[in-house]
PDB file of C-alpha atoms and ligand atoms in Angstrom:
ATOM      1  CA  UNK F 150     -23.595 135.531  23.001  1.00  0.00           C
ATOM      2  CA  UNK F 151     -25.776 138.213  24.663  1.00  0.00           C
ATOM      3  CA  UNK F 152     -25.857 141.745  23.257  1.00  0.00           C
ATOM      4  CA  UNK F 153     -22.890 143.835  24.396  1.00  0.00           C
ATOM      5  CA  UNK F 154     -23.079 147.522  25.442  1.00  0.00           C
ATOM      6  CA  UNK F 155     -21.074 149.811  23.162  1.00  0.00           C
ATOM      7  CA  UNK F 156     -19.065 151.203  26.107  1.00  0.00           C
ATOM      8  CA  UNK F 157     -17.351 147.829  26.387  1.00  0.00           C
ATOM      9  CA  UNK F 158     -16.589 147.635  22.648  1.00  0.00           C
ATOM     10  CA  UNK F 159     -15.310 151.212  22.538  1.00  0.00           C
ATOM     11  CA  UNK F 160     -13.052 150.743  25.586  1.00  0.00           C
ATOM     12  CA  UNK F 161     -11.424 147.767  23.854  1.00  0.00           C
ATOM     13  CA  UNK F 162     -11.109 149.847  20.686  1.00  0.00           C
ATOM     14  CA  UNK F 163      -9.459 152.616  22.684  1.00  0.00           C
ATOM     15  CA  UNK F 164      -6.840 150.192  23.995  1.00  0.00           C
ATOM     16  CA  UNK F 165      -6.203 148.755  20.545  1.00  0.00           C
ATOM     17  CA  UNK F 166      -6.345 152.055  18.637  1.00  0.00           C
ATOM     18  CA  UNK F 167      -9.035 151.007  16.209  1.00  0.00           C
ATOM     19  CA  UNK F 168     -12.717 151.863  15.667  1.00  0.00           C
ATOM     20  CA  UNK F 169     -15.860 149.742  15.685  1.00  0.00           C
ATOM     21  CA  UNK F 170     -18.225 150.026  12.726  1.00  0.00           C
ATOM     22  CA  UNK F 171     -21.806 151.038  13.532  1.00  0.00           C
ATOM     23  CA  UNK F 172     -23.910 149.883  10.622  1.00  0.00           C
ATOM     24  CA  UNK F 173     -27.564 150.806  10.130  1.00  0.00           C
ATOM     25  CA  UNK F 174     -29.811 147.754  10.256  1.00  0.00           C
ATOM     26  CA  UNK F 175     -32.874 148.377   8.086  1.00  0.00           C
ATOM     27  CA  UNK F 176     -34.160 144.919   7.165  1.00  0.00           C
ATOM     28  CA  UNK F 177     -33.403 141.231   7.640  1.00  0.00           C
ATOM     29  CA  UNK F 178     -30.951 140.989   4.743  1.00  0.00           C
ATOM     30  CA  UNK F 179     -28.904 143.914   6.056  1.00  0.00           C
ATOM     31  CA  UNK F 180     -28.867 142.514   9.618  1.00  0.00           C
ATOM     32  CA  UNK F 181     -27.599 139.231   8.161  1.00  0.00           C
ATOM     33  CA  UNK F 182     -25.037 141.032   6.000  1.00  0.00           C
ATOM     34  CA  UNK F 183     -23.625 142.914   9.007  1.00  0.00           C
ATOM     35  CA  UNK F 184     -23.484 139.691  11.047  1.00  0.00           C
ATOM     36  CA  UNK F 185     -21.851 137.676   8.283  1.00  0.00           C
ATOM     37  CA  UNK F 186     -19.251 140.397   7.601  1.00  0.00           C
ATOM     38  CA  UNK F 187     -18.412 140.573  11.324  1.00  0.00           C
ATOM     39  CA  UNK F 188     -18.090 136.787  11.513  1.00  0.00           C
ATOM     40  CA  UNK F 189     -15.829 136.556   8.463  1.00  0.00           C
ATOM     41  CA  UNK F 190     -13.645 139.407   9.793  1.00  0.00           C
ATOM     42  CA  UNK F 191     -13.764 138.105  13.394  1.00  0.00           C
ATOM     43  CA  UNK F 192     -14.757 141.601  14.437  1.00  0.00           C
ATOM     44  CA  UNK F 193     -17.047 143.188  17.020  1.00  0.00           C
ATOM     45  CA  UNK F 194     -19.824 145.191  15.418  1.00  0.00           C
ATOM     46  CA  UNK F 195     -22.603 147.644  16.280  1.00  0.00           C
ATOM     47  CA  UNK F 196     -26.017 147.266  14.633  1.00  0.00           C
ATOM     48  CA  UNK F 197     -28.034 150.438  14.925  1.00  0.00           C
ATOM     49  CA  UNK F 198     -31.689 151.294  14.369  1.00  0.00           C
ATOM     50  CA  UNK F 199     -32.414 154.725  12.886  1.00  0.00           C
ATOM     51  CA  UNK F 200     -35.710 156.585  13.038  1.00  0.00           C
ATOM     52  CA  UNK F 201     -36.414 155.492   9.464  1.00  0.00           C
ATOM     53  CA  UNK F 202     -35.626 151.849  10.272  1.00  0.00           C
ATOM     54  CA  UNK F 203     -37.925 151.874  13.302  1.00  0.00           C
ATOM     55  CA  UNK F 204     -40.744 153.303  11.178  1.00  0.00           C
ATOM     56  CA  UNK F 205     -40.099 150.833   8.369  1.00  0.00           C
ATOM     57  CA  UNK F 206     -39.451 147.559  10.174  1.00  0.00           C
ATOM     58  CA  UNK F 207     -40.817 148.243  13.662  1.00  0.00           C
ATOM     59  CA  UNK F 208     -38.828 148.363  16.881  1.00  0.00           C
ATOM     60  CA  UNK F 209     -39.715 144.829  17.970  1.00  0.00           C
ATOM     61  CA  UNK F 210     -38.726 143.290  14.637  1.00  0.00           C
ATOM     62  CA  UNK F 211     -35.339 145.020  14.552  1.00  0.00           C
ATOM     63  CA  UNK F 212     -34.689 144.143  18.161  1.00  0.00           C
ATOM     64  CA  UNK F 213     -35.627 140.480  17.622  1.00  0.00           C
ATOM     65  CA  UNK F 214     -33.508 140.135  14.468  1.00  0.00           C
ATOM     66  CA  UNK F 215     -30.409 141.651  16.059  1.00  0.00           C
ATOM     67  CA  UNK F 216     -30.827 139.502  19.189  1.00  0.00           C
ATOM     68  CA  UNK F 217     -30.917 136.370  17.024  1.00  0.00           C
ATOM     69  CA  UNK F 218     -27.817 137.581  15.170  1.00  0.00           C
ATOM     70  CA  UNK F 219     -25.982 138.070  18.440  1.00  0.00           C
ATOM     71  CA  UNK F 220     -27.020 134.622  19.735  1.00  0.00           C
ATOM     72  CA  UNK F 221     -25.862 132.730  16.645  1.00  0.00           C
ATOM     73  CA  UNK F 222     -22.897 134.815  15.468  1.00  0.00           C
ATOM     74  CA  UNK F 223     -20.149 134.047  17.998  1.00  0.00           C
ATOM     75  CA  UNK F 224     -18.880 137.669  17.738  1.00  0.00           C
ATOM     76  CA  UNK F 225     -19.715 140.608  20.075  1.00  0.00           C
ATOM     77  CA  UNK F 226     -22.713 142.570  18.752  1.00  0.00           C
ATOM     78  CA  UNK F 227     -24.292 145.722  20.218  1.00  0.00           C
ATOM     79  CA  UNK F 228     -27.840 146.854  19.454  1.00  0.00           C
ATOM     80  CA  UNK F 229     -27.912 150.653  19.449  1.00  0.00           C
ATOM     81  CA  UNK F 230     -30.582 153.333  18.972  1.00  0.00           C
ATOM     82  CA  UNK F 231     -29.396 155.837  16.335  1.00  0.00           C
ATOM     83  CA  UNK F 232     -30.373 159.524  16.801  1.00  0.00           C
ATOM     84  CA  UNK F 233     -32.953 158.855  19.527  1.00  0.00           C
ATOM     85  CA  UNK F 234     -35.466 161.683  19.432  1.00  0.00           C
ATOM     86  CA  UNK F 235     -36.926 161.718  22.937  1.00  0.00           C
ATOM     87  CA  UNK F 236     -36.567 160.373  26.473  1.00  0.00           C
ATOM     88  CA  UNK F 237     -39.678 158.239  25.832  1.00  0.00           C
ATOM     89  CA  UNK F 238     -38.220 156.622  22.714  1.00  0.00           C
ATOM     90  CA  UNK F 239     -34.994 155.826  24.545  1.00  0.00           C
ATOM     91  CA  UNK F 240     -36.996 154.132  27.314  1.00  0.00           C
ATOM     92  CA  UNK F 241     -38.968 152.086  24.751  1.00  0.00           C
ATOM     93  CA  UNK F 242     -35.711 150.876  23.208  1.00  0.00           C
ATOM     94  CA  UNK F 243     -34.168 149.973  26.563  1.00  0.00           C
ATOM     95  CA  UNK F 244     -37.395 148.088  27.349  1.00  0.00           C
ATOM     96  CA  UNK F 245     -37.067 146.254  24.071  1.00  0.00           C
ATOM     97  CA  UNK F 246     -33.551 145.049  24.986  1.00  0.00           C
ATOM     98  CA  UNK F 247     -31.221 147.556  23.293  1.00  0.00           C
ATOM     99  CA  UNK F 248     -27.725 147.396  24.780  1.00  0.00           C
ATOM    100  CA  UNK F 249     -27.058 151.064  24.049  1.00  0.00           C
ATOM    101  CA  UNK F 250     -28.878 154.206  23.015  1.00  0.00           C
ATOM    102  CA  UNK F 251     -28.150 157.574  21.495  1.00  0.00           C
ATOM    103  CA  UNK F 252     -30.098 160.541  22.738  1.00  0.00           C
ATOM    104  CA  UNK F 253     -29.645 163.236  20.092  1.00  0.00           C
ATOM    105  CA  UNK F 254     -30.345 166.549  21.782  1.00  0.00           C
ATOM    106  CA  UNK F 255     -28.079 168.477  19.404  1.00  0.00           C
ATOM    107  CA  UNK F 256     -30.925 170.710  18.243  1.00  0.00           C
ATOM    108  CA  UNK F 257     -31.849 171.647  21.828  1.00  0.00           C
ATOM    109  CA  UNK F 258     -30.346 174.420  23.950  1.00  0.00           C
ATOM    110  CA  UNK F 259     -27.245 173.058  25.711  1.00  0.00           C
ATOM    111  CA  UNK F 260     -28.736 172.935  29.218  1.00  0.00           C
ATOM    112  CA  UNK F 261     -31.833 171.078  27.975  1.00  0.00           C
ATOM    113  CA  UNK F 262     -29.644 168.576  26.113  1.00  0.00           C
ATOM    114  CA  UNK F 263     -27.696 168.037  29.365  1.00  0.00           C
ATOM    115  CA  UNK F 264     -30.868 167.656  31.417  1.00  0.00           C
ATOM    116  CA  UNK F 265     -32.506 165.023  29.177  1.00  0.00           C
ATOM    117  CA  UNK F 266     -29.207 163.186  28.655  1.00  0.00           C
ATOM    118  CA  UNK F 267     -28.860 162.948  32.445  1.00  0.00           C
ATOM    119  CA  UNK F 268     -32.393 161.549  32.768  1.00  0.00           C
ATOM    120  CA  UNK F 269     -31.486 158.950  30.127  1.00  0.00           C
ATOM    121  CA  UNK F 270     -28.298 158.093  32.038  1.00  0.00           C
ATOM    122  CA  UNK F 271     -30.235 157.637  35.288  1.00  0.00           C
ATOM    123  CA  UNK F 272     -32.290 154.893  33.658  1.00  0.00           C
ATOM    124  CA  UNK F 273     -29.533 153.410  31.488  1.00  0.00           C
ATOM    125  CA  UNK F 274     -26.627 153.194  33.968  1.00  0.00           C
ATOM    126  CA  UNK F 275     -28.187 150.726  36.480  1.00  0.00           C
ATOM    127  CA  UNK F 276     -29.158 148.471  33.559  1.00  0.00           C
ATOM    128  CA  UNK F 277     -25.688 148.489  32.014  1.00  0.00           C
ATOM    129  CA  UNK F 278     -26.943 150.253  28.884  1.00  0.00           C
ATOM    130  CA  UNK F 279     -24.466 152.673  27.227  1.00  0.00           C
ATOM    131  CA  UNK F 280     -25.353 156.217  26.186  1.00  0.00           C
ATOM    132  CA  UNK F 281     -24.159 158.271  23.201  1.00  0.00           C
ATOM    133  CA  UNK F 282     -24.914 161.998  22.948  1.00  0.00           C
ATOM    134  CA  UNK F 283     -24.444 164.577  20.180  1.00  0.00           C
ATOM    135  CA  UNK F 284     -23.161 168.147  20.169  1.00  0.00           C
ATOM    136  CA  UNK F 285     -23.004 170.376  17.100  1.00  0.00           C
ATOM    137  CA  UNK F 286     -25.033 169.975  13.932  1.00  0.00           C
ATOM    138  CA  UNK F 287     -24.270 167.020  11.667  1.00  0.00           C
ATOM    139  CA  UNK F 288     -26.449 168.025   8.729  1.00  0.00           C
ATOM    140  CA  UNK F 289     -27.489 166.326   5.560  1.00  0.00           C
ATOM    141  CA  UNK F 290     -25.222 166.729   2.519  1.00  0.00           C
ATOM    142  CA  UNK F 291     -27.770 169.130   1.124  1.00  0.00           C
ATOM    143  CA  UNK F 292     -26.866 171.620   3.858  1.00  0.00           C
ATOM    144  CA  UNK F 293     -23.936 173.477   2.283  1.00  0.00           C
ATOM    145  CA  UNK F 294     -21.810 175.016   5.005  1.00  0.00           C
ATOM    146  CA  UNK F 295     -19.842 178.178   4.298  1.00  0.00           C
ATOM    147  CA  UNK F 296     -16.507 178.465   6.065  1.00  0.00           C
ATOM    148  CA  UNK F 297     -17.775 181.523   7.936  1.00  0.00           C
ATOM    149  CA  UNK F 298     -20.673 179.483   9.337  1.00  0.00           C
ATOM    150  CA  UNK F 299     -18.566 176.617  10.637  1.00  0.00           C
ATOM    151  CA  UNK F 300     -18.282 177.958  14.146  1.00  0.00           C
ATOM    152  CA  UNK F 301     -22.084 177.978  14.339  1.00  0.00           C
ATOM    153  CA  UNK F 302     -22.567 174.362  13.329  1.00  0.00           C
ATOM    154  CA  UNK F 303     -19.349 172.516  14.216  1.00  0.00           C
ATOM    155  CA  UNK F 304     -18.944 171.258  17.784  1.00  0.00           C
ATOM    156  CA  UNK F 305     -17.469 173.827  20.126  1.00  0.00           C
ATOM    157  CA  UNK F 306     -14.588 172.193  22.095  1.00  0.00           C
ATOM    158  CA  UNK F 307     -15.276 174.065  25.337  1.00  0.00           C
ATOM    159  CA  UNK F 308     -18.971 173.177  25.129  1.00  0.00           C
ATOM    160  CA  UNK F 309     -18.002 169.525  24.589  1.00  0.00           C
ATOM    161  CA  UNK F 310     -15.782 169.560  27.677  1.00  0.00           C
ATOM    162  CA  UNK F 311     -18.579 171.113  29.760  1.00  0.00           C
ATOM    163  CA  UNK F 312     -21.201 168.684  28.402  1.00  0.00           C
ATOM    164  CA  UNK F 313     -19.114 165.595  29.185  1.00  0.00           C
ATOM    165  CA  UNK F 314     -18.253 166.916  32.649  1.00  0.00           C
ATOM    166  CA  UNK F 315     -21.963 167.518  33.416  1.00  0.00           C
ATOM    167  CA  UNK F 316     -23.213 164.185  32.042  1.00  0.00           C
ATOM    168  CA  UNK F 317     -20.527 161.489  31.954  1.00  0.00           C
ATOM    169  CA  UNK F 318     -21.827 159.970  28.696  1.00  0.00           C
ATOM    170  CA  UNK F 319     -20.027 156.952  27.272  1.00  0.00           C
ATOM    171  CA  UNK F 320     -19.269 158.495  23.879  1.00  0.00           C
ATOM    172  CA  UNK F 321     -19.857 161.742  22.025  1.00  0.00           C
ATOM    173  CA  UNK F 322     -20.903 162.397  18.420  1.00  0.00           C
ATOM    174  CA  UNK F 323     -19.371 165.616  17.105  1.00  0.00           C
ATOM    175  CA  UNK F 324     -19.740 167.803  14.023  1.00  0.00           C
ATOM    176  CA  UNK F 325     -16.384 168.271  12.251  1.00  0.00           C
ATOM    177  CA  UNK F 326     -17.445 168.399   8.609  1.00  0.00           C
ATOM    178  CA  UNK F 327     -19.247 165.135   7.920  1.00  0.00           C
ATOM    179  CA  UNK F 328     -22.881 164.947   6.775  1.00  0.00           C
ATOM    180  CA  UNK F 329     -25.476 162.215   6.368  1.00  0.00           C
ATOM    181  CA  UNK F 330     -26.154 160.846   2.870  1.00  0.00           C
ATOM    182  CA  UNK F 331     -24.216 161.144  -0.404  1.00  0.00           C
ATOM    183  CA  UNK F 332     -21.620 163.942  -0.602  1.00  0.00           C
ATOM    184  CA  UNK F 333     -21.646 166.341  -3.542  1.00  0.00           C
ATOM    185  CA  UNK F 334     -17.948 167.135  -3.283  1.00  0.00           C
ATOM    186  CA  UNK F 335     -15.176 165.636  -1.163  1.00  0.00           C
ATOM    187  CA  UNK F 336     -15.656 166.246   2.573  1.00  0.00           C
ATOM    188  CA  UNK F 337     -12.709 167.776   4.456  1.00  0.00           C
ATOM    189  CA  UNK F 338     -12.741 167.003   8.133  1.00  0.00           C
ATOM    190  CA  UNK F 339     -11.591 169.514  10.734  1.00  0.00           C
ATOM    191  CA  UNK F 340      -8.893 167.377  12.372  1.00  0.00           C
ATOM    192  CA  UNK F 341      -7.592 170.179  14.604  1.00  0.00           C
ATOM    193  CA  UNK F 342     -11.048 170.469  16.140  1.00  0.00           C
ATOM    194  CA  UNK F 343     -11.277 166.691  16.598  1.00  0.00           C
ATOM    195  CA  UNK F 344      -7.891 166.591  18.322  1.00  0.00           C
ATOM    196  CA  UNK F 345      -8.766 169.518  20.592  1.00  0.00           C
ATOM    197  CA  UNK F 346     -12.116 167.988  21.556  1.00  0.00           C
ATOM    198  CA  UNK F 347     -10.659 164.544  22.212  1.00  0.00           C
ATOM    199  CA  UNK F 348      -7.940 165.998  24.426  1.00  0.00           C
ATOM    200  CA  UNK F 349     -10.558 167.857  26.460  1.00  0.00           C
ATOM    201  CA  UNK F 350     -13.160 165.089  26.839  1.00  0.00           C
ATOM    202  CA  UNK F 351     -10.997 161.932  26.770  1.00  0.00           C
ATOM    203  CA  UNK F 352     -13.943 159.711  25.874  1.00  0.00           C
ATOM    204  CA  UNK F 353     -14.545 157.786  22.618  1.00  0.00           C
ATOM    205  CA  UNK F 354     -15.643 160.059  19.749  1.00  0.00           C
ATOM    206  CA  UNK F 355     -18.348 159.031  17.262  1.00  0.00           C
ATOM    207  CA  UNK F 356     -18.172 159.965  13.573  1.00  0.00           C
ATOM    208  CA  UNK F 357     -21.578 160.179  11.871  1.00  0.00           C
ATOM    209  CA  UNK F 358     -22.085 160.531   8.116  1.00  0.00           C
ATOM    210  CA  UNK F 359     -18.980 158.458   7.419  1.00  0.00           C
ATOM    211  CA  UNK F 360     -20.097 157.012   4.059  1.00  0.00           C
ATOM    212  CA  UNK F 361     -18.145 158.727   1.298  1.00  0.00           C
ATOM    213  CA  UNK F 362     -15.403 160.071   3.575  1.00  0.00           C
ATOM    214  CA  UNK F 363     -12.077 159.137   1.908  1.00  0.00           C
ATOM    215  CA  UNK F 364     -10.225 156.243   3.565  1.00  0.00           C
ATOM    216  CA  UNK F 365      -7.203 158.342   4.551  1.00  0.00           C
ATOM    217  CA  UNK F 366      -9.424 160.801   6.422  1.00  0.00           C
ATOM    218  CA  UNK F 367     -11.230 157.958   8.227  1.00  0.00           C
ATOM    219  CA  UNK F 368      -7.850 156.515   9.294  1.00  0.00           C
ATOM    220  CA  UNK F 369      -6.637 159.887  10.513  1.00  0.00           C
ATOM    221  CA  UNK F 370      -9.864 160.430  12.467  1.00  0.00           C
ATOM    222  CA  UNK F 371      -9.388 157.041  14.147  1.00  0.00           C
ATOM    223  CA  UNK F 372      -5.788 157.945  15.043  1.00  0.00           C
ATOM    224  CA  UNK F 373      -7.192 161.070  16.771  1.00  0.00           C
ATOM    225  CA  UNK F 374      -9.814 159.378  18.977  1.00  0.00           C
ATOM    226  CA  UNK F 375     -12.773 158.312  16.799  1.00  0.00           C
ATOM    227  CA  UNK F 376     -13.859 154.872  18.070  1.00  0.00           C
ATOM    228  CA  UNK F 377     -17.332 154.448  16.514  1.00  0.00           C
ATOM    229  CA  UNK F 378     -17.800 155.030  12.789  1.00  0.00           C
ATOM    230  CA  UNK F 379     -21.387 155.214  11.479  1.00  0.00           C
ATOM    231  CA  UNK F 380     -22.113 153.843   8.014  1.00  0.00           C
ATOM    232  CA  UNK F 381     -25.506 153.680   6.368  1.00  0.00           C
ATOM    233  CA  UNK F 382     -25.464 155.243   2.875  1.00  0.00           C
ATOM    234  CA  UNK F 383     -22.617 153.053   1.524  1.00  0.00           C
ATOM    235  CA  UNK F 384     -24.618 149.927   2.440  1.00  0.00           C
ATOM    236  CA  UNK F 385     -27.774 151.302   0.794  1.00  0.00           C
ATOM    237  CA  UNK F 386     -25.788 152.049  -2.381  1.00  0.00           C
ATOM    238  CA  UNK F 387     -24.178 148.611  -2.586  1.00  0.00           C
ATOM    239  CA  UNK F 388     -27.412 146.784  -1.726  1.00  0.00           C
ATOM    240  CA  UNK F 389     -29.663 148.647  -4.154  1.00  0.00           C
ATOM    241  CA  UNK F 390     -27.117 148.736  -7.006  1.00  0.00           C
ATOM    242  CA  UNK F 391     -26.820 144.928  -6.885  1.00  0.00           C
ATOM    243  CA  UNK F 392     -30.585 144.397  -6.634  1.00  0.00           C
ATOM    244  CA  UNK F 393     -31.081 146.768  -9.577  1.00  0.00           C
ATOM    245  CA  UNK F 394     -28.485 144.932 -11.663  1.00  0.00           C
ATOM    246  CA  UNK F 395     -30.143 141.568 -11.024  1.00  0.00           C
ATOM    247  CA  UNK F 396     -33.525 142.992 -12.030  1.00  0.00           C
ATOM    248  CA  UNK F 397     -32.168 144.654 -15.188  1.00  0.00           C
ATOM    249  CA  UNK F 398     -30.278 141.482 -16.215  1.00  0.00           C
ATOM    250  CA  UNK F 399     -33.277 139.233 -15.394  1.00  0.00           C
ATOM    251  CA  UNK F 400     -36.421 141.254 -16.111  1.00  0.00           C
ATOM    252  CA  UNK F 401     -38.633 138.161 -15.734  1.00  0.00           C
ATOM    253  CA  UNK F 402     -37.372 137.270 -12.228  1.00  0.00           C
ATOM    254  CA  UNK F 403     -40.269 137.235  -9.750  1.00  0.00           C
ATOM    255  CA  UNK F 404     -38.589 135.544  -6.748  1.00  0.00           C
ATOM    256  CA  UNK F 405     -37.598 138.275  -4.232  1.00  0.00           C
ATOM    257  CA  UNK F 406     -34.985 135.926  -2.779  1.00  0.00           C
ATOM    258  CA  UNK F 407     -33.117 135.840  -6.100  1.00  0.00           C
ATOM    259  CA  UNK F 408     -32.925 139.651  -5.987  1.00  0.00           C
ATOM    260  CA  UNK F 409     -32.338 140.263  -2.280  1.00  0.00           C
ATOM    261  CA  UNK F 410     -29.861 137.370  -1.905  1.00  0.00           C
ATOM    262  CA  UNK F 411     -27.275 138.953  -4.244  1.00  0.00           C
ATOM    263  CA  UNK F 412     -28.001 142.362  -2.641  1.00  0.00           C
ATOM    264  CA  UNK F 413     -27.149 140.828   0.746  1.00  0.00           C
ATOM    265  CA  UNK F 414     -23.845 139.533  -0.725  1.00  0.00           C
ATOM    266  CA  UNK F 415     -23.012 143.060  -1.898  1.00  0.00           C
ATOM    267  CA  UNK F 416     -23.776 144.295   1.625  1.00  0.00           C
ATOM    268  CA  UNK F 417     -21.359 141.743   3.103  1.00  0.00           C
ATOM    269  CA  UNK F 418     -18.580 142.875   0.737  1.00  0.00           C
ATOM    270  CA  UNK F 419     -18.840 146.598   1.542  1.00  0.00           C
ATOM    271  CA  UNK F 420     -19.186 145.998   5.298  1.00  0.00           C
ATOM    272  CA  UNK F 421     -16.096 143.757   5.298  1.00  0.00           C
ATOM    273  CA  UNK F 422     -14.137 146.511   3.532  1.00  0.00           C
ATOM    274  CA  UNK F 423     -15.223 149.030   6.171  1.00  0.00           C
ATOM    275  CA  UNK F 424     -14.357 146.695   9.055  1.00  0.00           C
ATOM    276  CA  UNK F 425     -10.841 146.253   7.629  1.00  0.00           C
ATOM    277  CA  UNK F 426     -10.484 150.014   7.180  1.00  0.00           C
ATOM    278  CA  UNK F 427     -11.514 150.653  10.797  1.00  0.00           C
ATOM    279  CA  UNK F 428      -8.901 148.137  12.005  1.00  0.00           C
ATOM    280  CA  UNK F 429     -11.277 145.930  13.983  1.00  0.00           C
ATOM    281  CA  UNK F 430     -10.679 142.691  12.052  1.00  0.00           C
ATOM    282  CA  UNK F 431      -9.475 139.920  14.354  1.00  0.00           C
ATOM    283  CA  UNK F 432     -10.548 141.823  17.508  1.00  0.00           C
ATOM    284  CA  UNK F 433     -13.583 139.614  18.330  1.00  0.00           C
TER     285      UNK F 433
HETATM  286  O1  G3H B 267     -28.814 158.915  10.755  1.00  0.00           O
HETATM  287  C1  G3H B 267     -28.923 158.716   9.593  1.00  0.00           C
HETATM  288  C2  G3H B 267     -29.237 157.442   8.981  1.00  0.00           C
HETATM  289  O2  G3H B 267     -28.573 157.312   7.767  1.00  0.00           O
HETATM  290  C3  G3H B 267     -30.687 157.247   8.867  1.00  0.00           C
HETATM  291  O3  G3H B 267     -31.584 157.554   8.146  1.00  0.00           O
HETATM  292  O4  G3H B 267     -33.828 157.571   9.333  1.00  0.00           O
HETATM  293  O5  G3H B 267     -33.606 157.493   6.830  1.00  0.00           O
HETATM  294  O6  G3H B 267     -33.031 155.501   8.205  1.00  0.00           O
HETATM  295  P1  G3H B 267     -33.124 157.013   8.145  1.00  0.00           P
HETATM  296  P1  13P B 268     -24.199 157.851   6.396  1.00  0.00           P
HETATM  297  O1  13P B 268     -25.509 157.360   5.859  1.00  0.00           O
HETATM  298  O2  13P B 268     -23.802 159.145   5.773  1.00  0.00           O
HETATM  299  O3  13P B 268     -23.165 156.791   6.340  1.00  0.00           O
HETATM  300  O4  13P B 268     -24.421 158.213   7.953  1.00  0.00           O
HETATM  301  C1  13P B 268     -24.804 157.229   8.835  1.00  0.00           C
HETATM  302  C2  13P B 268     -25.040 157.769  10.199  1.00  0.00           C
HETATM  303  O5  13P B 268     -24.408 158.693  10.649  1.00  0.00           O
HETATM  304  C3  13P B 268     -26.075 157.121  11.018  1.00  0.00           C
HETATM  305  O6  13P B 268     -26.244 157.757  12.239  1.00  0.00           O
HETATM  306 ZN1   ZN B 269     -25.974 159.839  12.204  1.00  0.00          ZN
END
């Protein structure tokens, strides 16, 4: 099966009231783990390449691996650019066969974010490539946010409405209290803000930094319009913990396959759990 644009997956998710998992693909074993989990759950899935993954594995390698996964898997797979940094990078990814891209202009002034997002859309639309944008600041977990500062960093609903009206993006990543990486305490999402934004924009909402968000909050976010849930850290934890255990239990092991194979199995397990939580099992 050819790669599928995320707009198609998210429209189906909208109809069925579930979300599609967007899992960060960093190496071959993780690409295979995401594919295998999607196959076993009969679920659509999004494989996404972060800035770190592109630096580590190389754009062409990630693109080739995910294309092979989509050809052999028998389930719908999208290849997505995660937090695209520039118009030029987005174009490189589209040229390399990505079926969707994120242009993250959240650090730019609003009008500049709109302008570059529109240039991305001009190229992407005729090719059937979907576009995700971001508004608000989804920080790292190290960025402690005081309640009084929330208005400054969380997505402003009126700004979201204006942005979507001026661009027509396929989906929007918003800041409502999640952060990338491991949380120090328990995150508490701003559901009122999510509901207000969704009612104003009426397009699929993307939740970044979803690793470590309690299951009940993920479910509630999905019930309020989140259709793409990004998970990276939870896969890293499961993968590395298992590899570490194998190495501690077998200090003389020198075959990387005997270490990375079990790590891949741990990846499959956690990704299957997430797919079930998001409600996309059986939707392929
Ligand atoms: O967007 C956040 C991802 O978890 C990526 O991080 O650039 O270190 O791969 P990375
Ligand atoms: P986590 O690593 O916190 O799951 O975030 C992933 C993400 O948002 C990728 O864009
Ligand atoms: Zn993210």
